[in-house]
Coordinates of C-alpha atoms in Angstrom, one line a residue:
X1 CA -79.7 17.3 21.4
X2 CA -77.6 19.6 19.4
X3 CA -74.7 17.8 20.8
X4 CA -76.1 14.4 20.0
X5 CA -76.4 15.5 16.0
X6 CA -72.9 16.7 16.2
X7 CA -71.8 13.2 17.8
X8 CA -73.8 11.3 14.9
X9 CA -71.9 13.5 12.3
X10 CA -68.5 12.5 13.7
X11 CA -69.1 8.9 14.0
X12 CA -69.4 6.5 10.8
X13 CA -71.9 3.9 9.8
X14 CA -70.4 1.2 12.2
X15 CA -70.8 3.2 15.6
X16 CA -74.5 4.8 14.6
X17 CA -76.2 1.6 15.9
X18 CA -74.5 1.9 19.5
X19 CA -75.5 5.6 19.5
X20 CA -78.8 4.7 18.9
X21 CA -78.9 2.2 21.7
X22 CA -77.3 4.4 24.1
X23 CA -79.4 7.6 23.1
X24 CA -82.8 5.9 23.2
X25 CA -83.3 5.5 27.2
X26 CA -83.0 9.2 27.6
X27 CA -85.9 9.8 24.9
X28 CA -87.9 7.4 27.3
X29 CA -87.3 9.3 30.6
X30 CA -87.8 12.6 28.9
X31 CA -84.2 13.2 28.2
X32 CA -82.5 15.5 30.4
X33 CA -78.8 17.2 29.5
X34 CA -77.1 15.3 32.1
X35 CA -78.3 11.9 31.0
X36 CA -77.1 12.8 27.7
X37 CA -73.8 14.1 28.8
X38 CA -73.5 10.8 30.7
X39 CA -74.1 8.7 28.0
X40 CA -71.6 10.5 25.6
X41 CA -69.0 9.8 28.2
X42 CA -70.1 6.3 28.5
X43 CA -69.8 5.8 24.6
X44 CA -66.3 7.7 24.5
X45 CA -64.9 5.1 27.1
X46 CA -66.2 1.9 24.9
X47 CA -65.1 3.5 21.6
X48 CA -61.6 4.1 23.0
X49 CA -61.4 0.5 24.2
X50 CA -62.5 -0.5 20.8
X51 CA -59.9 1.4 19.3
X52 CA -57.1 -0.1 21.6
X53 CA -58.0 -3.7 20.7
X54 CA -57.6 -2.9 17.0
X55 CA -54.4 -1.5 17.4
X56 CA -55.5 2.2 16.2
X57 CA -54.9 5.4 18.1
X58 CA -57.3 7.3 20.1
X59 CA -55.7 10.6 19.1
X60 CA -55.7 12.4 15.9
X61 CA -59.3 13.8 15.3
X62 CA -61.0 11.3 13.0
X63 CA -59.1 8.0 13.2
X64 CA -62.0 5.9 12.0
X65 CA -62.2 8.1 8.9
X66 CA -58.2 7.4 8.3
X67 CA -58.3 3.8 8.6
X68 CA -60.2 3.1 5.4
X69 CA -57.6 5.4 3.8
X70 CA -54.4 3.4 5.3
X71 CA -56.2 0.1 4.0
X72 CA -56.7 1.3 0.6
X73 CA -53.1 2.3 0.4
X74 CA -52.0 -1.0 1.6
X75 CA -54.1 -2.8 -1.2
X76 CA -52.6 -0.5 -3.9
X77 CA -49.0 -1.5 -2.8
X78 CA -49.9 -5.5 -2.7
X79 CA -50.9 -5.0 -5.8
X80 CA -48.1 -3.1 -7.2
X81 CA -45.6 -6.0 -5.6
X82 CA -47.7 -8.6 -7.0
X83 CA -47.1 -7.0 -10.6
X84 CA -43.5 -6.8 -9.9
X85 CA -43.4 -10.5 -8.8
X86 CA -45.1 -11.4 -11.8
X87 CA -42.6 -9.6 -13.9
X88 CA -39.6 -11.0 -12.0
X89 CA -41.5 -14.5 -12.6
X90 CA -41.6 -14.0 -16.3
X91 CA -38.0 -12.6 -16.3
X92 CA -36.7 -15.7 -14.4
X93 CA -38.6 -18.2 -16.7
X94 CA -37.1 -16.6 -19.6
X95 CA -33.9 -16.8 -18.1
X96 CA -34.0 -20.6 -17.3
X97 CA -35.4 -21.3 -20.8
X98 CA -32.4 -19.5 -22.2
X99 CA -29.8 -21.5 -20.0
X100 CA -31.8 -24.8 -21.2
X101 CA -31.2 -23.7 -24.8
X102 CA -27.5 -22.8 -24.2
X103 CA -26.8 -26.2 -22.8
X104 CA -28.5 -27.9 -25.6
X105 CA -26.2 -25.8 -28.1
X106 CA -28.7 -23.3 -29.3
X107 CA -26.6 -20.3 -28.3
X108 CA -28.5 -17.8 -30.2
X109 CA -32.0 -18.5 -29.2
X110 CA -30.6 -18.5 -25.7
X111 CA -29.3 -15.1 -26.4
X112 CA -32.7 -13.9 -27.4
X113 CA -34.4 -15.1 -24.3
X114 CA -31.5 -13.7 -22.3
X115 CA -31.9 -10.4 -23.6
X116 CA -35.9 -10.5 -23.0
X117 CA -35.3 -11.3 -19.2
X118 CA -32.5 -8.5 -18.7
X119 CA -34.9 -6.0 -20.4
X120 CA -37.7 -7.0 -17.8
X121 CA -35.3 -7.1 -14.9
X122 CA -31.7 -5.9 -15.4
X123 CA -30.1 -8.0 -12.5
X124 CA -32.2 -11.1 -13.0
X125 CA -29.1 -13.2 -13.4
X126 CA -27.9 -12.4 -9.8
X127 CA -31.5 -12.7 -8.4
X128 CA -31.2 -16.6 -9.7
X129 CA -27.9 -17.1 -8.4
X130 CA -29.0 -16.1 -4.9
X131 CA -32.0 -18.2 -5.1
X132 CA -30.0 -21.1 -6.1
X133 CA -27.4 -20.5 -3.5
X134 CA -30.2 -20.3 -0.8
X135 CA -31.6 -23.4 -1.9
X136 CA -28.1 -25.3 -1.9
X137 CA -26.2 -24.1 0.9
X138 CA -23.1 -26.4 0.0
X139 CA -22.6 -24.2 -3.2
X140 CA -21.4 -21.2 -1.1
X141 CA -18.6 -23.1 0.3
X142 CA -17.7 -24.9 -3.2
X143 CA -17.4 -21.5 -5.0
X144 CA -13.8 -21.8 -4.9
X145 CA -13.4 -25.2 -5.8
X146 CA -15.7 -25.0 -9.0
X147 CA -13.5 -22.1 -10.1
X148 CA -10.3 -24.1 -9.3
X149 CA -11.8 -26.9 -11.3
X150 CA -12.6 -24.8 -14.5
X151 CA -9.4 -23.4 -14.7
X152 CA -7.8 -26.7 -14.5
X153 CA -5.8 -25.7 -11.1
X154 CA -5.4 -27.8 -7.8
X155 CA -4.6 -26.6 -4.5
X156 CA -1.0 -27.0 -4.9
X157 CA -1.1 -24.6 -7.8
X158 CA -2.5 -21.8 -5.9
X159 CA 0.4 -21.3 -3.4
X160 CA 2.2 -18.4 -4.6
X161 CA 4.7 -18.5 -1.8
X162 CA 6.0 -21.7 -3.1
X163 CA 9.6 -21.7 -4.0
X164 CA 10.1 -24.0 -7.1
X165 CA 13.5 -23.0 -7.8
X166 CA 15.4 -26.4 -6.9
X167 CA 11.9 -28.6 -7.7
X168 CA 12.4 -31.0 -10.4
X169 CA 9.1 -30.2 -12.3
X170 CA 9.5 -33.3 -14.6
X171 CA 9.2 -35.8 -11.4
X172 CA 6.5 -33.7 -10.0
X173 CA 4.2 -33.6 -12.9
X174 CA 4.7 -37.0 -13.6
X175 CA 3.6 -37.8 -10.0
X176 CA 0.6 -35.6 -10.6
X177 CA 0.0 -37.5 -13.9
X178 CA 0.2 -41.0 -12.0
X179 CA -2.5 -39.5 -9.6
X180 CA -4.8 -38.2 -12.1
X181 CA -4.2 -40.8 -15.0
X182 CA -4.3 -38.1 -17.7
X183 CA -1.8 -36.2 -19.3
X184 CA -4.2 -33.2 -19.7
X185 CA -8.0 -32.6 -20.2
X186 CA -10.1 -30.1 -21.6
X187 CA -11.9 -27.6 -19.4
X188 CA -15.4 -28.8 -19.9
X189 CA -14.4 -31.9 -18.0
X190 CA -14.1 -30.0 -14.9
X191 CA -16.8 -27.5 -15.6
X192 CA -20.0 -28.8 -16.8
X193 CA -21.6 -25.5 -17.6
X194 CA -19.1 -24.8 -20.4
X195 CA -20.2 -25.6 -23.7
X196 CA -17.9 -27.2 -26.2
X197 CA -19.0 -27.6 -29.9
X198 CA -15.6 -28.9 -31.3
X199 CA -13.0 -31.6 -30.3
X200 CA -10.3 -30.7 -28.1
X201 CA -6.7 -31.2 -28.4
X202 CA -6.6 -33.7 -25.6
X203 CA -8.7 -35.9 -28.1
X204 CA -6.0 -36.8 -30.1
X205 CA -4.1 -39.8 -29.9
X206 CA -0.7 -39.4 -28.2
X207 CA 1.3 -40.5 -31.5
X208 CA -0.5 -37.5 -33.5
X209 CA 0.3 -35.0 -30.8
X210 CA 3.9 -36.0 -30.9
X211 CA 4.2 -35.9 -34.5
X212 CA 2.6 -32.6 -34.4
X213 CA 5.2 -31.5 -32.1
X214 CA 7.8 -33.0 -34.7
X215 CA 6.5 -30.5 -37.1
X216 CA 6.7 -27.9 -34.3
X217 CA 10.5 -28.4 -34.2
X218 CA 10.9 -29.0 -37.9
X219 CA 13.8 -30.0 -39.8
X220 CA 15.4 -26.6 -39.0
X221 CA 15.5 -27.6 -35.3
X222 CA 13.2 -24.6 -34.2
X223 CA 13.8 -25.8 -30.5
X224 CA 12.8 -22.5 -29.4
X225 CA 9.4 -22.9 -30.3
X226 CA 9.3 -26.1 -28.4
X227 CA 10.3 -24.5 -25.4
X228 CA 7.4 -22.1 -26.0
X229 CA 5.1 -25.0 -26.5
X230 CA 6.2 -26.3 -23.1
X231 CA 5.0 -23.3 -21.3
X232 CA 1.3 -23.9 -22.0
X233 CA 0.6 -26.6 -19.3
X234 CA 1.7 -29.5 -17.4
X235 CA 0.8 -32.1 -20.2
X236 CA 2.7 -29.8 -23.0
X237 CA 5.9 -29.7 -20.5
X238 CA 6.2 -33.4 -20.3
X239 CA 5.7 -33.7 -24.0
X240 CA 8.4 -31.2 -24.7
X241 CA 10.7 -33.4 -22.6
X242 CA 10.0 -36.5 -24.8
X243 CA 13.7 -37.9 -25.2
X244 CA 13.2 -39.3 -28.8
X245 CA 12.6 -35.8 -29.9
X246 CA 15.7 -34.5 -28.3
X247 CA 17.8 -37.5 -29.5
X248 CA 16.7 -36.8 -33.1
X249 CA 17.7 -33.3 -32.8
X250 CA 21.2 -34.3 -31.4
X251 CA 21.9 -36.7 -34.3
X252 CA 20.6 -34.1 -37.0
X253 CA 23.2 -31.5 -35.5
X254 CA 26.3 -33.6 -34.8
X255 CA 25.6 -36.6 -37.1
X256 CA 28.2 -39.4 -36.6
X257 CA 30.1 -37.2 -33.8
X258 CA 27.0 -37.4 -31.5
X259 CA 28.5 -40.2 -29.6
X260 CA 26.5 -42.1 -27.1
X261 CA 24.6 -40.8 -24.1
X262 CA 25.8 -43.3 -21.5
X263 CA 29.5 -42.4 -22.1
X264 CA 28.8 -38.5 -22.2
X265 CA 28.7 -36.3 -19.3
X266 CA 25.2 -35.4 -19.9
X267 CA 22.2 -37.1 -18.1
X268 CA 19.3 -36.6 -21.0
X269 CA 19.5 -35.5 -24.8
X270 CA 18.2 -32.5 -23.8
X271 CA 21.1 -31.9 -21.6
X272 CA 23.4 -32.4 -24.2
X273 CA 21.6 -30.3 -26.9
X274 CA 21.7 -27.4 -24.5
X275 CA 25.2 -27.8 -22.7
X276 CA 27.1 -29.1 -25.6
X277 CA 28.8 -26.2 -27.8
X278 CA 26.8 -25.7 -31.1
X279 CA 25.6 -22.8 -33.5
X280 CA 22.4 -21.2 -33.5
X281 CA 20.0 -21.6 -36.5
X282 CA 17.3 -18.8 -36.1
X283 CA 19.9 -15.9 -37.3
X284 CA 23.1 -14.9 -38.3
X285 CA 26.7 -14.5 -37.2
X286 CA 27.9 -10.9 -38.4
X287 CA 31.0 -9.1 -37.9
X288 CA 31.9 -5.6 -39.0
X289 CA 35.3 -4.8 -40.3
X290 CA 36.7 -1.4 -40.6
X291 CA 40.1 0.0 -41.3
X292 CA 42.1 2.8 -43.1
X293 CA 44.0 2.2 -46.6
X294 CA 46.3 4.9 -47.6
X295 CA 46.8 5.8 -51.3
X296 CA 49.6 6.9 -53.1
X297 CA 51.2 10.2 -53.4
X298 CA 49.9 12.8 -56.1
X299 CA 52.5 13.4 -58.6
X300 CA 51.5 17.0 -58.5
X301 CA 51.6 17.4 -55.0
X302 CA 54.2 15.2 -53.2
X303 CA 52.5 16.1 -49.5
X304 CA 49.1 15.0 -50.6
X305 CA 48.3 11.3 -49.7
X306 CA 44.6 10.3 -49.8
X307 CA 43.3 7.9 -47.0
X308 CA 40.4 5.8 -47.5
X309 CA 38.0 4.4 -44.7
X310 CA 37.1 0.3 -45.6
X311 CA 34.0 -0.9 -44.0
X312 CA 32.1 -4.0 -44.7
X313 CA 30.4 -7.0 -43.2
X314 CA 30.6 -10.5 -43.0
X315 CA 27.8 -13.0 -42.7
X316 CA 27.5 -16.3 -41.6
X317 CA 23.9 -18.4 -41.8
X318 CA 23.8 -22.0 -40.6
X319 CA 21.1 -24.6 -41.4
X320 CA 20.4 -27.9 -39.4
X321 CA 21.5 -30.1 -42.5
X322 CA 24.9 -28.9 -42.4
X323 CA 25.0 -26.3 -45.0
X324 CA 26.1 -22.7 -44.7
X325 CA 26.0 -19.4 -46.6
X326 CA 28.8 -16.9 -46.4
X327 CA 28.4 -13.4 -47.6
X328 CA 30.9 -10.5 -47.7
X329 CA 29.2 -7.1 -48.3
X330 CA 29.5 -3.5 -47.9
X331 CA 25.7 -3.4 -47.3
X332 CA 23.8 -3.0 -43.8
X333 CA 22.5 -5.9 -42.3
X334 CA 19.0 -5.0 -42.7
X335 CA 19.4 -5.4 -46.5
X336 CA 21.8 -8.5 -46.3
X337 CA 19.9 -10.8 -44.0
X338 CA 16.9 -11.2 -46.2
X339 CA 19.5 -12.7 -49.0
X340 CA 20.5 -15.5 -46.6
X341 CA 16.9 -16.9 -45.7
X342 CA 16.9 -19.4 -48.5
X343 CA 19.7 -22.1 -48.6
X344 CA 19.5 -22.0 -52.4
X345 CA 20.6 -18.2 -52.5
X346 CA 21.3 -17.4 -56.3
X347 CA 23.4 -14.2 -55.7
X348 CA 26.9 -14.4 -57.1
X349 CA 28.4 -12.9 -54.1
X350 CA 26.8 -15.4 -51.7
X351 CA 29.1 -18.3 -51.1
X352 CA 27.8 -22.0 -50.6
X353 CA 29.5 -24.7 -48.6
X354 CA 29.1 -27.0 -45.7
X355 CA 30.3 -27.1 -41.8
X356 CA 31.1 -30.0 -39.0
X357 CA 30.8 -29.3 -35.5
X358 CA 33.9 -30.9 -33.4
X359 CA 34.2 -30.0 -29.9
X360 CA 33.8 -26.3 -29.3
X361 CA 34.7 -25.5 -33.0
X362 CA 33.0 -25.1 -36.3
X363 CA 35.0 -26.2 -39.4
X364 CA 33.6 -24.4 -42.7
X365 CA 34.2 -25.1 -46.3
X366 CA 32.8 -22.8 -48.8
X367 CA 33.5 -22.6 -52.5
X368 CA 33.4 -20.0 -55.1
X369 CA 33.5 -20.7 -58.9
X370 CA 34.7 -17.5 -60.9
X371 CA 33.8 -17.6 -64.7
X372 CA 33.9 -15.4 -67.6
X373 CA 31.2 -15.1 -70.0
X374 CA 31.8 -15.3 -73.8
X375 CA 29.4 -14.6 -76.5
X376 CA 29.7 -17.2 -79.3
X377 CA 26.5 -16.6 -81.1
X378 CA 23.6 -14.1 -80.8
X379 CA 21.5 -15.4 -78.0
X380 CA 23.8 -17.9 -76.6
X381 CA 26.5 -17.9 -73.9
X382 CA 29.4 -20.1 -72.8
X383 CA 31.0 -20.2 -69.5
X384 CA 34.8 -20.9 -69.6
X385 CA 37.1 -20.9 -66.4
X386 CA 38.4 -17.6 -65.4
X387 CA 42.0 -16.7 -64.6
X388 CA 41.1 -17.0 -60.9
X389 CA 39.8 -20.5 -61.5
X390 CA 38.1 -22.3 -58.3
X391 CA 38.6 -21.1 -55.0
X392 CA 37.9 -23.1 -51.8
X393 CA 38.1 -21.4 -48.5
X394 CA 38.6 -23.3 -45.1
X395 CA 37.7 -21.7 -41.9
X396 CA 38.1 -22.8 -38.2
X397 CA 36.1 -20.8 -35.8
X398 CA 36.0 -21.4 -31.9
X399 CA 32.5 -21.0 -30.4
X400 CA 32.3 -18.8 -27.5
X401 CA 29.7 -18.2 -25.0
X402 CA 28.8 -14.5 -23.7
X403 CA 27.3 -13.5 -20.1
X404 CA 23.8 -12.8 -21.9
X405 CA 23.6 -15.8 -24.4
X406 CA 25.3 -19.1 -24.9
X407 CA 27.2 -19.7 -28.2
X408 CA 26.7 -16.5 -29.3
X409 CA 30.2 -15.7 -30.7
X410 CA 32.7 -17.0 -33.1
X411 CA 36.4 -16.3 -32.9
X412 CA 38.8 -16.8 -35.7
X413 CA 41.2 -19.6 -35.4
X414 CA 42.5 -20.4 -39.0
X415 CA 41.7 -19.0 -42.4
X416 CA 42.9 -20.4 -45.7
X417 CA 42.0 -20.5 -49.3
X418 CA 42.8 -23.3 -51.9
X419 CA 43.0 -22.0 -55.4
X420 CA 42.8 -24.5 -58.5
X421 CA 43.7 -23.4 -61.8
X422 CA 45.0 -25.6 -64.7
X423 CA 45.0 -28.6 -62.3
X424 CA 47.5 -26.8 -60.2
X425 CA 46.6 -26.0 -56.5
X426 CA 48.0 -23.1 -54.6
X427 CA 47.1 -22.9 -50.9
X428 CA 47.3 -19.2 -49.3
X429 CA 47.4 -18.7 -45.3
X430 CA 45.7 -15.7 -44.2
X431 CA 47.1 -13.7 -41.2
X432 CA 44.3 -12.9 -38.5
X433 CA 44.8 -9.6 -37.8
X434 CA 42.3 -8.5 -35.2
X435 CA 41.1 -5.4 -37.0
X436 CA 40.5 -7.3 -40.3
X437 CA 39.1 -10.3 -38.5
X438 CA 36.8 -9.1 -35.4
X439 CA 34.6 -11.9 -33.8
X440 CA 31.4 -12.6 -35.1
X441 CA 28.1 -12.2 -33.1
X442 CA 24.9 -13.8 -33.3
X443 CA 21.6 -11.7 -34.2
X444 CA 18.4 -13.3 -34.4
X445 CA 16.3 -13.0 -37.5
X446 CA 12.6 -13.8 -36.9
X447 CA 11.5 -14.2 -40.4
X448 CA 13.8 -17.5 -40.7
X449 CA 11.8 -19.8 -38.9
X450 CA 8.2 -18.5 -39.8
X451 CA 7.6 -21.8 -41.7
X452 CA 8.4 -25.2 -41.4
X453 CA 9.6 -27.2 -44.4
X454 CA 9.2 -30.6 -43.0
X455 CA 9.1 -32.6 -39.7
X456 CA 12.1 -33.4 -37.7
X457 CA 13.4 -37.0 -38.9

């Protein structure tokens, strides 16, 4: 009976009923130890069979006691998973609400909801993306195409190995334009997820865009800025090739000598402007002259003779309206180029004049009026003609290109001066020695074309 007591202690409430059923017969027969032992063996066999059916393990001491423990742990984990799922659902709901607010234009309210969602689940954006990707399997294959459309690119644009050296980009872009029907479009047209709160440049009429481009070129013929404008996109590239703008630029530069396009060796007005010899307007042509000048012998020491090193600069600044400024100074270019920024320079040493282009030559005429100031009354001044009178300088320079830049040098061809005094003219022709009249080299000055005074007319 001690063994039955031990067995009763090890078994739980579920198996106690079967024990009583098995143990009751021995009590009726007088209960011998052999019958009790056989009943226990029979019970163990049944118990093992029940454990095998439930998926339990017969070994390990008291599996029936461990089973409730494992069931309690699984309940706790399930409860924890439910809490995580509820938090993720809250974050997802906040994120989707923020997305709707963002599409309606309420960006700040959307950011507030995005912040709350990220605080709950830091990677909620990627989880929502994975969920939508699983719901729409076509989106996985369309990712690259959507990215191309949002960037305004086509499959042809992504071919990095394509050789564009001998390709006519104007013809190619025009063919693409005929297919799409639009010169350019905003990114929002390709990407519906992009929020646009203002008008796009493509919404402007074509006439307004071309007028803006004429302001970019300006009356100073800043064609360099228009070439930069052409690098933005295909539509701007085609606009920068507008023949009317290039024709206006050629007429403003060469005037009556521009000629006709049909009788010229150039195919377009742009080709004429680029390949026909001309001068640059966004800088100065500068030359430095230096030579030795010997002084007179000293009357005290006949063997002493002073030698002076003479060094000075010549500056030429050309304007698109045919005006030119000429300055001769011993000061460095950093100081002098600022004086030539305005065509109406008031410095006395700056000479004003005009120029004309003829083939590969530039013909310049500048004038200097020298005057003496005589005081007649206190506070009043009267200008009278000085002994030098009026001086007019005539220059002819050849336009020469270098290996690095076209039309970057001016070589002296002829230099003369006509002096008018007392209604008499005297002409002086200068000898163009290479050491006194070196070539002038072009140097760009960025501040010259920072502002536009007027559109190209």
